[in-house]
Short mmCIF file of C-alpha atoms and ligand atoms in Angstrom, two decimals:
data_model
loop_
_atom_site.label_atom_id
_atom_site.label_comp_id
_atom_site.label_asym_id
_atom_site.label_seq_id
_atom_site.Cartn_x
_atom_site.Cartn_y
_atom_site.Cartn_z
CA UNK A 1 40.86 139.61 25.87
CA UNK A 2 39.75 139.10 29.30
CA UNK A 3 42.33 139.92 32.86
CA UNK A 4 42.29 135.95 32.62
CA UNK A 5 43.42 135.77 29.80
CA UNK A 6 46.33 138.62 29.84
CA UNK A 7 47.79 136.86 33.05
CA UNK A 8 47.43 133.15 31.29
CA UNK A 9 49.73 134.60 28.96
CA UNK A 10 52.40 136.46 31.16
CA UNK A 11 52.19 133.23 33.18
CA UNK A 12 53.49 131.45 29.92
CA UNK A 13 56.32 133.40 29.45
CA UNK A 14 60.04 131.74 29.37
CA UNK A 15 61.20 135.36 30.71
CA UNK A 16 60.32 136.51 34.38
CA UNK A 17 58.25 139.58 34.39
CA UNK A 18 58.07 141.90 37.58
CA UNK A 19 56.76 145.29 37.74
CA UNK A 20 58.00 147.35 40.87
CA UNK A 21 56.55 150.96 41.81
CA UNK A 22 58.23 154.06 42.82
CA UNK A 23 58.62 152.88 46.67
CA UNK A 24 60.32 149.47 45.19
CA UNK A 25 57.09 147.74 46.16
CA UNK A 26 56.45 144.20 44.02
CA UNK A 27 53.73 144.91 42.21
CA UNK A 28 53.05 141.81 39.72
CA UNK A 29 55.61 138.89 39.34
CA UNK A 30 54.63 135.84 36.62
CA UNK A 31 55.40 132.62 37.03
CA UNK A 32 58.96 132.74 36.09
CA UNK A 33 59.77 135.42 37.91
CA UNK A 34 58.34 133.61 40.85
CA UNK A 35 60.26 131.03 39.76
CA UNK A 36 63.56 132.84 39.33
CA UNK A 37 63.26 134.41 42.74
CA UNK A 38 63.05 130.95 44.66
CA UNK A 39 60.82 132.58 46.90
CA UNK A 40 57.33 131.24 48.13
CA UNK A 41 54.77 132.14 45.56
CA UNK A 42 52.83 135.28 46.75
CA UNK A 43 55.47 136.21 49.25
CA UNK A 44 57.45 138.98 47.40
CA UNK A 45 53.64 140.87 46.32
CA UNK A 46 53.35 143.97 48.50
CA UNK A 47 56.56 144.10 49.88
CA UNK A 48 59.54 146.06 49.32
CA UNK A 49 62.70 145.01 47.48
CA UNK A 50 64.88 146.09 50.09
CA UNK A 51 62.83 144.32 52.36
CA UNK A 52 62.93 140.77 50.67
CA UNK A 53 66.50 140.96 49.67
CA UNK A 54 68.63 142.78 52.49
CA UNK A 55 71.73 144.06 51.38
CA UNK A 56 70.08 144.81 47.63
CA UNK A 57 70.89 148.31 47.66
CA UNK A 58 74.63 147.94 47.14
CA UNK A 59 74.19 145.84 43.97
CA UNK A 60 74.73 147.05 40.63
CA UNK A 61 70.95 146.07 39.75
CA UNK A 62 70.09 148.36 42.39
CA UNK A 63 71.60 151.13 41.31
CA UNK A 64 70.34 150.63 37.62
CA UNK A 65 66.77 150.18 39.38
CA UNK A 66 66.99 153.73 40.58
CA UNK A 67 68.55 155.05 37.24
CA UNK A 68 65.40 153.59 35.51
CA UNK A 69 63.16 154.79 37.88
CA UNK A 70 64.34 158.60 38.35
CA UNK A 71 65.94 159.28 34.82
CA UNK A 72 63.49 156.37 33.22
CA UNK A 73 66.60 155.16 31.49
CA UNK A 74 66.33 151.51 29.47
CA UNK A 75 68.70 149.22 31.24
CA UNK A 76 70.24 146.13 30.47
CA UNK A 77 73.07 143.95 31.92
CA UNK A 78 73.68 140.65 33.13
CA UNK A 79 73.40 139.90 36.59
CA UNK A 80 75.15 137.16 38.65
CA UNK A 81 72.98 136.02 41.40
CA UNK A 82 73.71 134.05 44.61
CA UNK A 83 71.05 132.20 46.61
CA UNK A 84 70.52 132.19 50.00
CA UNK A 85 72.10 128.32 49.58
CA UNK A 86 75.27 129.89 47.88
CA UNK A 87 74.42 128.17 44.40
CA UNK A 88 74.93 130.98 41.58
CA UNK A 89 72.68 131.73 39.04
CA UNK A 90 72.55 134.19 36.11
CA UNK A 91 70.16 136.54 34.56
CA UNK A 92 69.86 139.01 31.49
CA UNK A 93 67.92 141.87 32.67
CA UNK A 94 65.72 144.29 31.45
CA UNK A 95 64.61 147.17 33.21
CA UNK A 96 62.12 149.47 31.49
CA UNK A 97 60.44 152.60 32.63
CA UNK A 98 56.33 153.26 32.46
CA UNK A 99 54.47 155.78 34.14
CA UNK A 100 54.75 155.24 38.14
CA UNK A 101 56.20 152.20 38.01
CA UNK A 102 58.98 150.11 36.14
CA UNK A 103 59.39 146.62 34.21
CA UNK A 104 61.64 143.99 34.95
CA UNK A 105 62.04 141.14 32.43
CA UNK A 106 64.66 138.67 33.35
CA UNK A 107 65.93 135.70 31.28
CA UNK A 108 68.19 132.64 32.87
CA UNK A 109 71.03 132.67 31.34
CA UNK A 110 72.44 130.13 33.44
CA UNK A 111 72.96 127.40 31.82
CA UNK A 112 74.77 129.27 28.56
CA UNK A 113 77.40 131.11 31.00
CA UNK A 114 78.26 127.56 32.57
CA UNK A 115 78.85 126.41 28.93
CA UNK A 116 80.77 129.13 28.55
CA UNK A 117 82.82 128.60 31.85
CA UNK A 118 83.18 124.86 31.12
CA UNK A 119 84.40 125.85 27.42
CA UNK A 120 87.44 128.55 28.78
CA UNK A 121 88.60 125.99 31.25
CA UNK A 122 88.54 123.72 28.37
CA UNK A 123 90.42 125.99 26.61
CA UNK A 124 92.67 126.65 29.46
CA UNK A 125 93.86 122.80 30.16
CA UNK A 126 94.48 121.53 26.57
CA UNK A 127 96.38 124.91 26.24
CA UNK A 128 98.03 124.54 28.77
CA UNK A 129 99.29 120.86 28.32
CA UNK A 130 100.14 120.83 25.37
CA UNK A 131 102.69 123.35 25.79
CA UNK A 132 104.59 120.49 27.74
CA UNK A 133 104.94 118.12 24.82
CA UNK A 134 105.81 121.10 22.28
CA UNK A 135 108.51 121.97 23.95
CA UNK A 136 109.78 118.76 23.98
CA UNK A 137 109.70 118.68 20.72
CA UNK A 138 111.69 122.38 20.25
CA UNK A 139 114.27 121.49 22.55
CA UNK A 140 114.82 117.91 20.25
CA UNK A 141 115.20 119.60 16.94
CA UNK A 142 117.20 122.26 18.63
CA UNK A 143 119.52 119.85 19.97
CA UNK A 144 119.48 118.18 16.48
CA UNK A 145 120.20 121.05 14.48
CA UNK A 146 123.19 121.47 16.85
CA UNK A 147 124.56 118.29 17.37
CA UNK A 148 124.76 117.89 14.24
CA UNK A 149 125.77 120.68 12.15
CA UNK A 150 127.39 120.23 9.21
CA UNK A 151 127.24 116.89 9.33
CA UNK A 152 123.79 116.13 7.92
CA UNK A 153 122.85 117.33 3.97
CA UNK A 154 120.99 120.22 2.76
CA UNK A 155 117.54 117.87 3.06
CA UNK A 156 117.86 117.32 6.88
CA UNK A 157 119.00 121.17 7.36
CA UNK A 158 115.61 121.82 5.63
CA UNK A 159 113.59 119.70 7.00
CA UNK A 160 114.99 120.22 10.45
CA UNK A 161 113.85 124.18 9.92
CA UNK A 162 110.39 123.79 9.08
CA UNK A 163 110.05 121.56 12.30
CA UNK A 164 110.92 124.56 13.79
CA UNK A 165 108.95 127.26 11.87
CA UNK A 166 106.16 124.70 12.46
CA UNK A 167 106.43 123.78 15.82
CA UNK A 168 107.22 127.96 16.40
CA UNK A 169 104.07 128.37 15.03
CA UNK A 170 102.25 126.05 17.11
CA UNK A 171 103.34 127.99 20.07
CA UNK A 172 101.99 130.69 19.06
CA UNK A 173 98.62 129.20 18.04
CA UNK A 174 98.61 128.01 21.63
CA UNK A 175 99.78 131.11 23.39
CA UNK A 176 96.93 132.90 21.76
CA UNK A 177 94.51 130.25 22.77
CA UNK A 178 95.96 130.39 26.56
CA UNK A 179 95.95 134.04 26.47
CA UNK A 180 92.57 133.75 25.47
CA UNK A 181 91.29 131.73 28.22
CA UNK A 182 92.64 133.76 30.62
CA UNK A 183 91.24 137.26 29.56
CA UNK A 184 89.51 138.97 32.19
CA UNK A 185 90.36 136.27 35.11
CA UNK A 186 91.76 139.25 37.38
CA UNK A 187 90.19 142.48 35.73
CA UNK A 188 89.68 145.26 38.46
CA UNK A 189 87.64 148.42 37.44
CA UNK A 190 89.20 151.78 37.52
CA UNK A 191 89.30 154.99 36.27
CA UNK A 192 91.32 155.39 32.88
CA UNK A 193 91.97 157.99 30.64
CA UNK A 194 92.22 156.97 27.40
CA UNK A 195 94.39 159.78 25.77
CA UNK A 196 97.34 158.27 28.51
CA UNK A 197 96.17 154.62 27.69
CA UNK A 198 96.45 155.36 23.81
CA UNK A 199 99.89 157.13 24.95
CA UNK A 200 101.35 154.17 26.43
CA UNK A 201 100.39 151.80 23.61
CA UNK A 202 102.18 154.15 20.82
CA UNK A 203 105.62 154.16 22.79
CA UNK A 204 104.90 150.12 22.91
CA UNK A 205 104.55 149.99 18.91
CA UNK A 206 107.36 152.64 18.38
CA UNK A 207 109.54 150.43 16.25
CA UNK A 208 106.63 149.55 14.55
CA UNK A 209 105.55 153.09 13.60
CA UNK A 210 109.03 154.11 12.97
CA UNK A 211 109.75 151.34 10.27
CA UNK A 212 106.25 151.40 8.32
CA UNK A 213 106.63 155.22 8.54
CA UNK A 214 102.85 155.85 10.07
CA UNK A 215 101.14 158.35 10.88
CA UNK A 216 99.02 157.84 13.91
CA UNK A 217 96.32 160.71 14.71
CA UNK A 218 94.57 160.53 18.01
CA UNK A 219 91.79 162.34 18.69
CA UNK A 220 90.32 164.51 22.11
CA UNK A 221 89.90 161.03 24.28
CA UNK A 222 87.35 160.90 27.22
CA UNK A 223 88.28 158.97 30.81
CA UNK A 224 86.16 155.91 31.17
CA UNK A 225 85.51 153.28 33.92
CA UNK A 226 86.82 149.87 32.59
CA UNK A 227 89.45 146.94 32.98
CA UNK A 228 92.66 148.50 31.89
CA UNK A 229 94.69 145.89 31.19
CA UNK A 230 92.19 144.37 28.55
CA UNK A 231 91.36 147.47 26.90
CA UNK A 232 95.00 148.13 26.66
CA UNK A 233 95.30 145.02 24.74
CA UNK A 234 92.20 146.05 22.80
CA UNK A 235 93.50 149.05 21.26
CA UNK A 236 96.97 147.40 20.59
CA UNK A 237 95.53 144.57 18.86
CA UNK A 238 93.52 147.26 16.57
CA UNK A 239 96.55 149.49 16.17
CA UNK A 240 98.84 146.96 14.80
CA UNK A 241 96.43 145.43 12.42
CA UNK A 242 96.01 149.09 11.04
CA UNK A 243 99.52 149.19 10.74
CA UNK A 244 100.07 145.40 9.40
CA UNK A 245 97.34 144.56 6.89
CA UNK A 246 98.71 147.62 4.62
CA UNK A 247 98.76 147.99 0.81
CA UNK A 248 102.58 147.31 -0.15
CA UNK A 249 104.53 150.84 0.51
CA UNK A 250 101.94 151.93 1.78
CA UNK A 251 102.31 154.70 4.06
CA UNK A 252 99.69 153.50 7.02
CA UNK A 253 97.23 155.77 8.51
CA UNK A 254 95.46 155.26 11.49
CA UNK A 255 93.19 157.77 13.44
CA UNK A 256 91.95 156.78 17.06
CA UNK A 257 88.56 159.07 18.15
CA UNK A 258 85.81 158.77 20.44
CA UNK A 259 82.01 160.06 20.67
CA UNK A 260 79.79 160.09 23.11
CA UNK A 261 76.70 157.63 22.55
CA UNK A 262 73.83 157.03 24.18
CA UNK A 263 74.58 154.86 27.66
CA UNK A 264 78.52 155.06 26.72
CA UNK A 265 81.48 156.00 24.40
CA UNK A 266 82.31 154.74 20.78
CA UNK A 267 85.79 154.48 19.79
CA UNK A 268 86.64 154.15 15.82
CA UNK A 269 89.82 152.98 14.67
CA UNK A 270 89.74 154.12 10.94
CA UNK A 271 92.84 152.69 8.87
CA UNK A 272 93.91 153.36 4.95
CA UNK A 273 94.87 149.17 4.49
CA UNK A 274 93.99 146.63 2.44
CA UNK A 275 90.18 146.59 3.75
CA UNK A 276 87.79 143.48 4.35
CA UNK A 277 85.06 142.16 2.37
CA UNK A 278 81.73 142.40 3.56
CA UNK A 279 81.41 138.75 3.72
CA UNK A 280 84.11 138.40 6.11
CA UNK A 281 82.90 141.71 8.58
CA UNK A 282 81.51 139.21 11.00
CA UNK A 283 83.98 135.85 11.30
CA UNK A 284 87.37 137.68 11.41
CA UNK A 285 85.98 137.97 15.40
CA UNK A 286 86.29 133.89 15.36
CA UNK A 287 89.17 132.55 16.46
CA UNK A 288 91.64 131.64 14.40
CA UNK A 289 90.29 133.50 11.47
CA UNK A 290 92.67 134.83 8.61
CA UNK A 291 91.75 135.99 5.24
CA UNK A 292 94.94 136.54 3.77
CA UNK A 293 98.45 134.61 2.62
CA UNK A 294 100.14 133.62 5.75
CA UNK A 295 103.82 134.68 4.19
CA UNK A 296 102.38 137.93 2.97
CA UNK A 297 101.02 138.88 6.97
CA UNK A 298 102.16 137.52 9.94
CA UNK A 299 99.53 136.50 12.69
CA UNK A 300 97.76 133.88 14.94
CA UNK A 301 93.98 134.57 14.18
CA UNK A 302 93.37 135.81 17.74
CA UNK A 303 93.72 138.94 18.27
CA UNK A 304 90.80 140.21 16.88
CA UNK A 305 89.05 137.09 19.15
CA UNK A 306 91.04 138.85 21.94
CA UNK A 307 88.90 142.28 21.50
CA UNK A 308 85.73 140.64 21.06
CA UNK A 309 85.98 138.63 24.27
CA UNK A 310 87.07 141.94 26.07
CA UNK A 311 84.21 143.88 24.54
CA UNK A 312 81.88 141.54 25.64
CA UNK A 313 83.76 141.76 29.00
CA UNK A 314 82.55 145.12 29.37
CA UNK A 315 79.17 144.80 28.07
CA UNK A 316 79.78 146.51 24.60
CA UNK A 317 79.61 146.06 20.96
CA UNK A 318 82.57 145.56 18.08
CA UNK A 319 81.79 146.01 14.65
CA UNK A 320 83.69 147.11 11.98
CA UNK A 321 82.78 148.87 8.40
CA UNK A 322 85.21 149.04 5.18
CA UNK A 323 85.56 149.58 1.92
CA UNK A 324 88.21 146.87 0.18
CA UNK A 325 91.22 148.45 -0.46
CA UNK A 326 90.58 151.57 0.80
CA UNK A 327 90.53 150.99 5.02
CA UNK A 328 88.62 149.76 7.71
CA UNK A 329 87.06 151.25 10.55
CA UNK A 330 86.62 149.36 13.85
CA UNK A 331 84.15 150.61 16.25
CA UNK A 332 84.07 149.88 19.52
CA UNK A 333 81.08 150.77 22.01
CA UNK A 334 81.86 150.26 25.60
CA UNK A 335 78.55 151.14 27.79
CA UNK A 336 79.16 153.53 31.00
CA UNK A 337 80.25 151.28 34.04
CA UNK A 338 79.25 151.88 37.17
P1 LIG B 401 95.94 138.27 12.91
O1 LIG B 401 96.21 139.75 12.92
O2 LIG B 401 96.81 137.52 13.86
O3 LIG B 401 95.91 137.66 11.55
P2 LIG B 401 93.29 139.01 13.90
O4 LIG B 401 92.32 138.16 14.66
O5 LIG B 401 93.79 140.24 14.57
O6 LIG B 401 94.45 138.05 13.48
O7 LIG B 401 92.58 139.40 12.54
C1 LIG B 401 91.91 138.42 11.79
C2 LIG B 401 91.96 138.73 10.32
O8 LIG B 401 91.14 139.90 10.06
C3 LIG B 401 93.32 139.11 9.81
O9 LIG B 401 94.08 137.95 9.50
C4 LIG B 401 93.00 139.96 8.60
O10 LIG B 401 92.73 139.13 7.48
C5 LIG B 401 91.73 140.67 9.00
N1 LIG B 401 91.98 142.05 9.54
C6 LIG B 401 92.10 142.41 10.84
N2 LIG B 401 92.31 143.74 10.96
C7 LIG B 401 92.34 144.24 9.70
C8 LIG B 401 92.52 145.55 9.16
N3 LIG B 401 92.71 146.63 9.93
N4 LIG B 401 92.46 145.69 7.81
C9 LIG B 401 92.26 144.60 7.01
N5 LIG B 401 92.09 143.34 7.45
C10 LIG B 401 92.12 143.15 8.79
#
């Protein structure tokens, strides 16, 4: 193939393509990387990074820029942009190492995270409102029940209860989907070390332990950088579905370890439960997924939505592996933050 030729196709490319030498220097952009920048065409070529885009060197992309080209780590994240005109834009980016020089391939993403932005506030406002109405509708039977107490037959007294169990329920459903909505709004990175975080959760689920007799094992945790909050409610969620979704008198076992991975730590939560079919591995991360009889286990659906949303949050991977009724392990990657 002739130079012509090579560029035609680069030029073609739905991804931006940039290659940037040791000194930062913009060595090649295509077409959509022109295109991404919003700059003139030509005007980047030559010049350096912190040049064109003052203020660059305190970004996170900078920082993995550097990584890539002094330890020529792969990198990968996606990056929220602002334009000099204050309109936001956002990019998956790929930054590769080669010999002198490194690779960036970036793909818009822009229009997917405003769906997804649109589709949480979504989430948030029918949530929200409906809770209004619901109520409405607790406080009524309430008052029923009590007004009039003895005076209605066994029927009404019936019928009067499962409007509550029901309408109970629906809270729930909707608390979960609020909760949902709202995971990650104010998450702040710190500092937190996990053997204290894992702590804290097992005096929260000590009545829990203490009646289903478990035995919870935690192994030599490391201190990450992450949002605390959310990963607090990560673990929890995987700890009491090791403890609930349990073989009947069962004693439940659950072991909490970590390893170090490539780019990050992976946490497995191994249980001894009831285990999940293979054909379920991948939607009981869907909201308001259950596989089993609602009497039998109590639950929304979300919380395993819950730890996939905060997973993403951070970049990192959920998966889980099992063996039907003999346990499941949940394995969580979270990558190093910065
Ligand atoms: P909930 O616990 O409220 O039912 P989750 O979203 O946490 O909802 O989990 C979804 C479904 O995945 C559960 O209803 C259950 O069928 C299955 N599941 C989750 N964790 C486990 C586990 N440790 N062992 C077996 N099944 C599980």
């Amino acid at each position: 193939m002739t130079n012509e030729e090579y560029l035609s196709i680069l030029n073609s490319m739905k991804e931006g393509f940039q290659v940037v030498d040791q000194d930062l220097r913009y060595v090649f952009l295509n077409k959509s990387a022109e295109e991404h920048s919003r700059m003139l065409p030509g005007s980047l070529i030559g010049r350096k990074m912190t040049e064109c885009y003052p203020g660059i060197e305190k970004t996170k992309l900078f920082e993995l820029i550097i990584d890539t080209l002094e330890r020529k780590n792969h990198n990968e994240f996606d990056n929220e942009f602002t334009y000099p005109n204050g309109e936001k834009g956002w990019f998956r980016i790929s930054i590769q190492p080669s010999d002198n020089q490194i690779f960036i391939i970036s793909t818009d993403i822009t229009e997917i995270i405003k769906k997804n932005k649109e589709l949480e506030q979504f989430a948030y406002i029918t949530s929200h409102d409906l809770q209004e109405p619901l109520r409405t509708i607790m406080s009524l039977s309430q008052l029923m029940s009590s007004t009039y107490k003895g005076r209605l037959d066994e029927k009404a007294d019936k019928y009067l209860r499962y409007i509550d169990e029901t309408s109970q329920r629906m809270s729930d459903l909707i608390k979960g989907l609020l909760d949902y909505s709202r995971i990650g709004s104010e998450r702040e990175l710190t500092n937190i070390d996990c053997n204290e975080l894992l702590n804290a959760i097992s005096d929260d689920l000590q009545e829990n332990i203490r009646e289903s007799k478990a035995q919870i094992e935690v192994g030599e945790l490391p201190e990450i950088r992450g949002y605390e909050t959310e990963l607090r409610m990560l673990f929890q969620n995987l700890i009491s579905n090791a403890l609930k979704f349990q073989k009947k008198d069962n004693k439940p076992r659950v072991t909490i370890d970590a390893r170090k991975e490539m780019g990050g730590w992976e946490f497995a939560c191994t249980d001894n439960g009831i285990g999940i079919a293979p054909e379920n591995r991948e939607r009981i991360f869907d909201i308001f997924q259950r596989l089993n009889k609602k009497t039998r286990y109590k639950g929304t659906g979300i919380g395993l939505a819950h730890c996939r949303k905060i997973v993403d949050l951070h970049g990192g991977k959920i998966r889980v592996e099992s063996e039907l009724g003999q346990g499941s392990t949940f394995y969580v990657f979270l990558p190093a933050q910065q």
